[in-house]
Amino acid sequence: MAQQPLIHYHVRWRPSGHQPGASRGIVAGLGDQLRSVVLLRDHPDPRRLDLRASLRDPFENIWVRDFNLNSALKVIVLVDTSASMGYVGKVNRLHVAQEIASQLALSAYRSGDAFGLFAAGETINKQCMLPPKANRGAWLWVNHHFAKLKAQGKHADGLLSAVPYLPQRRCLVFVVSDFRWPAGKLNLLLKKLSHHDVVPVMLQDPAEIDELPKSGIAILRDVETGAGQFVWMRASLQKQMQDLRAQHVSNVEEACRIYGGKPFVVKGEFSTALLTKYFMERSA
């Protein structure tokens, strides 16, 4: 796996779990966020003595600081493995999905968070299911199992079947796909995941449009069905294809906007720094 900086993801909500982690939680415990100032008899820990509050108390009570626990998140990746994810242009799309999942697994472990993964095409892949848990070897598990995966199937409805496997408590969920889905399918998935914090990761390849021949005979192939067609490339056809791609991106962005988010677009190779920047902009 390529050595890249860790992904510093950030959520706008506070986890309620008691497992220590890197995110600001809402339960009392060790952390860096002051919760309240309480009497020493109620919280007998003299290491957290609040000298100023104690000196100001006319009844000479001893006061200590109480903090919120830094809690762990559950980070879950849902990966589309339908046939279109097998596209190979400038990059291998399924390999990019593997890189994203493995880097998230490594970053989650370094942050003290749980990591889980589910892959699906037309049906959920039972051999590639990792329930969320703290696991130092999760990124190795991802690389091992992705090596056996094959992109196949005409759609990714199996991702809908993965939703019941997710925890009931709110999680950070990444949906990795090119989103070449029938109309309404993304909206349906986002609706089922609306309880969670969802980050759609949209995979693109420059070779799909930017590197098509300007003129001459070309073979356009439907990666979902495998059907190919000879066409005579010309400026009007190329513009039509560019417009269709722009409309596809617009449809994905609109579906995400309805549920309060925006997609993270990966153009070619994946960069952890750009995903960290996405979270910084999202939290601004």
Coordinates of C-alpha atoms in Angstrom, one line a residue:
M1 CA 0.0 0.0 0.0
A2 CA 1.3 3.4 -0.9
Q3 CA 2.6 5.5 2.0
Q4 CA 0.3 8.5 2.2
P5 CA -0.6 10.8 5.1
L6 CA -3.4 9.7 7.4
I7 CA -6.9 10.8 6.6
H8 CA -8.1 13.3 9.3
Y9 CA -11.8 13.0 9.1
H10 CA -14.1 15.1 11.2
V11 CA -17.8 14.8 12.1
R12 CA -20.1 17.7 13.1
W13 CA -21.9 15.6 15.8
R14 CA -20.7 14.0 19.0
P15 CA -20.5 10.3 19.5
S16 CA -22.2 8.9 22.6
G17 CA -20.1 5.8 23.1
H18 CA -17.9 5.1 26.1
Q19 CA -15.0 3.7 24.1
P20 CA -12.1 6.3 24.1
G21 CA -11.2 7.7 20.8
A22 CA -10.2 11.0 19.0
S23 CA -13.7 12.7 18.6
R24 CA -15.3 14.9 21.2
G25 CA -18.1 12.9 22.9
I26 CA -21.1 13.7 25.1
V27 CA -20.3 11.4 28.1
A28 CA -18.1 12.3 31.1
G29 CA -14.6 11.0 31.1
L30 CA -11.0 11.9 30.0
G31 CA -11.0 14.5 27.3
D32 CA -10.0 18.1 26.5
Q33 CA -13.5 19.7 26.5
L34 CA -14.6 21.1 29.9
R35 CA -18.0 19.7 30.9
S36 CA -18.6 21.5 34.2
V37 CA -17.1 22.3 37.5
V38 CA -18.2 20.0 40.3
L39 CA -17.5 19.4 44.0
L40 CA -14.7 17.2 44.9
R41 CA -17.0 14.9 46.9
D42 CA -19.1 14.3 43.8
H43 CA -16.0 13.6 41.6
P44 CA -13.1 12.6 43.8
D45 CA -10.2 13.3 41.5
P46 CA -7.8 15.9 43.0
R47 CA -5.7 15.9 39.9
R48 CA -8.5 18.1 38.3
L49 CA -8.5 20.7 41.0
D50 CA -9.9 24.0 39.9
L51 CA -8.0 26.4 42.2
R52 CA -9.8 29.6 41.1
A53 CA -13.2 28.2 41.7
S54 CA -12.2 26.8 45.0
L55 CA -10.7 30.1 46.2
R56 CA -13.8 32.0 45.1
D57 CA -16.2 29.7 47.1
P58 CA -17.2 31.5 50.3
F59 CA -18.1 28.1 51.9
E60 CA -14.5 26.9 51.2
N61 CA -15.6 23.9 49.1
I62 CA -13.1 22.2 46.9
W63 CA -14.0 22.2 43.2
V64 CA -12.7 20.0 40.4
R65 CA -13.1 20.1 36.6
D66 CA -15.2 17.5 34.8
F67 CA -14.6 16.8 31.2
N68 CA -16.3 15.1 28.3
L69 CA -14.7 11.9 27.1
N70 CA -13.0 11.8 23.7
S71 CA -15.0 9.0 22.2
A72 CA -14.4 6.5 19.3
L73 CA -16.4 6.6 16.1
K74 CA -17.5 3.7 13.9
V75 CA -16.2 4.2 10.3
I76 CA -17.9 2.0 7.7
V77 CA -17.2 1.8 4.0
L78 CA -19.8 0.5 1.5
V79 CA -18.1 -0.4 -1.8
D80 CA -20.0 -0.8 -5.1
T81 CA -18.6 -3.9 -7.0
S82 CA -20.9 -3.8 -10.0
A83 CA -19.5 -4.3 -13.5
S84 CA -18.9 -0.6 -14.1
M85 CA -16.4 -0.6 -11.2
G86 CA -14.2 -2.8 -13.2
Y87 CA -13.5 -0.1 -15.7
V88 CA -9.8 0.4 -16.4
G89 CA -8.6 3.7 -18.0
K90 CA -5.9 5.8 -16.5
V91 CA -6.5 3.8 -13.3
N92 CA -8.2 0.6 -12.3
R93 CA -11.4 1.8 -10.6
L94 CA -11.7 -1.2 -8.3
H95 CA -8.1 -0.7 -7.2
V96 CA -8.8 2.9 -6.4
A97 CA -11.8 1.7 -4.2
Q98 CA -9.4 -0.7 -2.5
E99 CA -6.9 2.1 -1.8
I100 CA -9.6 4.3 -0.3
A101 CA -10.9 1.5 1.9
S102 CA -7.4 0.5 3.1
Q103 CA -6.3 4.1 3.9
L104 CA -9.5 4.7 5.8
A105 CA -9.0 1.4 7.8
L106 CA -5.4 2.5 8.7
S107 CA -6.6 6.0 9.6
A108 CA -9.4 4.7 11.8
Y109 CA -7.1 2.4 13.7
R110 CA -4.6 5.3 14.3
S111 CA -7.5 7.4 15.6
G112 CA -8.8 4.7 17.9
D113 CA -12.0 4.2 15.9
A114 CA -13.8 1.1 14.8
F115 CA -13.7 0.2 11.1
G116 CA -16.1 -1.9 9.0
L117 CA -16.6 -2.7 5.3
F118 CA -19.3 -4.2 3.1
A119 CA -19.0 -4.8 -0.6
A120 CA -21.9 -5.5 -2.9
G121 CA -23.0 -5.6 -6.6
E122 CA -26.4 -7.1 -7.4
T123 CA -26.1 -8.9 -4.0
I124 CA -24.1 -8.4 -0.9
N125 CA -20.7 -10.2 -0.9
K126 CA -20.9 -12.4 2.2
Q127 CA -17.1 -13.2 1.9
C128 CA -16.2 -9.5 2.0
M129 CA -18.0 -8.4 5.2
L130 CA -16.1 -6.9 8.1
P131 CA -18.3 -5.8 11.0
P132 CA -17.1 -2.5 12.6
K133 CA -14.5 -3.0 15.3
A134 CA -11.2 -1.7 16.4
N135 CA -8.7 -3.8 14.3
R136 CA -5.1 -3.0 13.7
G137 CA -5.0 -5.4 10.8
A138 CA -8.1 -4.1 9.0
W139 CA -6.2 -2.5 6.2
L140 CA -4.4 -5.9 5.6
W141 CA -7.8 -7.6 5.6
V142 CA -9.1 -5.1 3.0
N143 CA -6.1 -5.7 0.7
H144 CA -6.4 -9.5 1.0
H145 CA -10.1 -9.7 0.3
F146 CA -10.1 -7.0 -2.5
A147 CA -7.6 -9.1 -4.4
K148 CA -10.3 -11.8 -4.7
L149 CA -13.1 -9.4 -5.7
K150 CA -14.4 -9.2 -9.3
A151 CA -16.5 -6.3 -10.6
Q152 CA -19.7 -7.9 -11.9
G153 CA -23.4 -7.4 -12.1
K154 CA -25.7 -4.8 -13.8
H155 CA -26.4 -2.8 -10.7
A156 CA -25.4 -2.3 -7.0
D157 CA -28.7 -3.0 -5.3
G158 CA -26.8 -5.2 -2.9
L159 CA -25.7 -2.1 -1.0
L160 CA -29.3 -1.6 0.1
S161 CA -29.1 -5.1 1.7
A162 CA -26.0 -4.0 3.6
V163 CA -27.9 -1.3 5.5
P164 CA -29.4 -3.6 8.1
Y165 CA -25.9 -4.8 9.0
L166 CA -24.9 -1.3 10.1
P167 CA -25.0 -0.3 13.8
Q168 CA -28.1 1.5 15.0
R169 CA -26.0 4.3 16.6
R170 CA -24.8 7.0 14.2
C171 CA -21.7 6.1 12.2
L172 CA -19.5 7.8 9.6
V173 CA -20.3 5.9 6.4
F174 CA -18.4 6.2 3.1
V175 CA -20.2 5.0 -0.1
V176 CA -17.5 4.3 -2.8
S177 CA -18.9 4.0 -6.3
D178 CA -19.0 5.6 -9.7
F179 CA -22.8 5.9 -9.1
R180 CA -23.7 4.7 -12.6
W181 CA -27.0 3.6 -11.2
P182 CA -30.6 3.8 -12.4
A183 CA -32.4 7.0 -11.6
G184 CA -33.6 7.1 -8.0
K185 CA -31.3 4.4 -6.6
L186 CA -28.8 6.8 -5.0
N187 CA -31.7 8.7 -3.4
L188 CA -33.1 5.5 -2.0
L189 CA -29.8 4.4 -0.5
L190 CA -29.2 7.9 1.0
K191 CA -32.7 7.8 2.5
K192 CA -32.0 4.4 4.2
L193 CA -28.7 5.8 5.5
S194 CA -30.1 9.2 6.6
H195 CA -29.6 8.3 10.3
H196 CA -25.8 8.2 9.6
D197 CA -23.2 10.7 8.5
V198 CA -22.8 9.7 4.8
V199 CA -19.9 10.7 2.5
P200 CA -20.5 9.6 -1.1
V201 CA -17.1 9.0 -2.8
M202 CA -17.6 9.4 -6.5
L203 CA -14.9 7.7 -8.7
Q204 CA -14.1 9.2 -12.1
D205 CA -11.5 8.4 -14.7
P206 CA -10.0 11.1 -17.1
A207 CA -9.9 8.5 -19.9
E208 CA -13.7 8.2 -19.9
I209 CA -14.2 11.6 -21.6
D210 CA -11.0 13.7 -21.6
E211 CA -8.9 11.2 -23.6
L212 CA -11.5 10.0 -26.2
P213 CA -10.3 10.4 -29.8
K214 CA -11.4 13.7 -31.4
S215 CA -12.3 12.0 -34.7
G216 CA -12.3 8.6 -36.4
I217 CA -13.8 5.2 -35.6
A218 CA -14.0 4.2 -31.9
I219 CA -15.6 1.4 -29.9
L220 CA -17.8 2.5 -27.0
R221 CA -18.4 -0.2 -24.6
D222 CA -21.1 -0.4 -21.9
V223 CA -19.1 -1.7 -18.8
E224 CA -22.3 -2.9 -17.1
T225 CA -23.5 -5.2 -19.9
G226 CA -20.2 -5.6 -21.9
A227 CA -21.9 -4.6 -25.1
G228 CA -19.8 -2.6 -27.6
Q229 CA -20.7 -0.3 -30.5
F230 CA -18.7 1.1 -33.3
V231 CA -19.2 4.9 -33.6
W232 CA -17.7 7.7 -35.8
M233 CA -16.2 10.2 -33.3
R234 CA -17.0 13.8 -34.1
A235 CA -17.2 17.0 -32.2
S236 CA -21.0 16.9 -31.7
L237 CA -20.9 13.3 -30.3
Q238 CA -18.0 14.2 -28.0
K239 CA -20.0 17.2 -26.7
Q240 CA -23.0 15.1 -26.2
M241 CA -21.0 12.6 -24.1
Q242 CA -19.5 15.5 -22.1
D243 CA -23.0 16.9 -21.4
L244 CA -24.2 13.5 -20.3
R245 CA -21.3 13.2 -17.9
A246 CA -21.9 16.7 -16.5
Q247 CA -25.6 15.8 -16.1
H248 CA -24.6 12.6 -14.2
V249 CA -22.4 14.6 -11.8
S250 CA -25.2 17.1 -11.3
N251 CA -27.7 14.4 -10.5
V252 CA -25.4 12.8 -7.9
E253 CA -24.7 16.3 -6.3
E254 CA -28.4 17.0 -6.2
A255 CA -29.2 13.7 -4.6
C256 CA -26.5 14.4 -1.9
R257 CA -27.7 17.9 -1.4
I258 CA -31.2 16.7 -0.5
Y259 CA -29.7 14.8 2.4
G260 CA -27.4 17.6 3.5
G261 CA -24.1 16.6 2.0
K262 CA -21.9 16.7 -1.1
P263 CA -19.9 14.0 -2.8
F264 CA -16.1 13.7 -2.7
V265 CA -15.0 13.3 -6.2
V266 CA -11.9 11.2 -7.0
K267 CA -10.5 12.0 -10.5
G268 CA -8.1 9.2 -11.2
E269 CA -5.7 8.4 -8.3
F270 CA -6.9 8.8 -4.7
S271 CA -5.2 11.3 -2.5
T272 CA -5.6 11.2 1.3
A273 CA -4.7 14.9 1.5
L274 CA -7.7 15.9 -0.7
L275 CA -10.1 13.9 1.5
T276 CA -8.7 15.6 4.6
K277 CA -9.3 18.9 2.8
Y278 CA -12.8 17.9 2.0
F279 CA -13.5 17.3 5.7
M280 CA -11.9 20.7 6.7
E281 CA -14.1 22.5 4.2
R282 CA -17.2 20.6 5.3
S283 CA -16.6 21.6 8.9
A284 CA -15.8 25.2 8.2

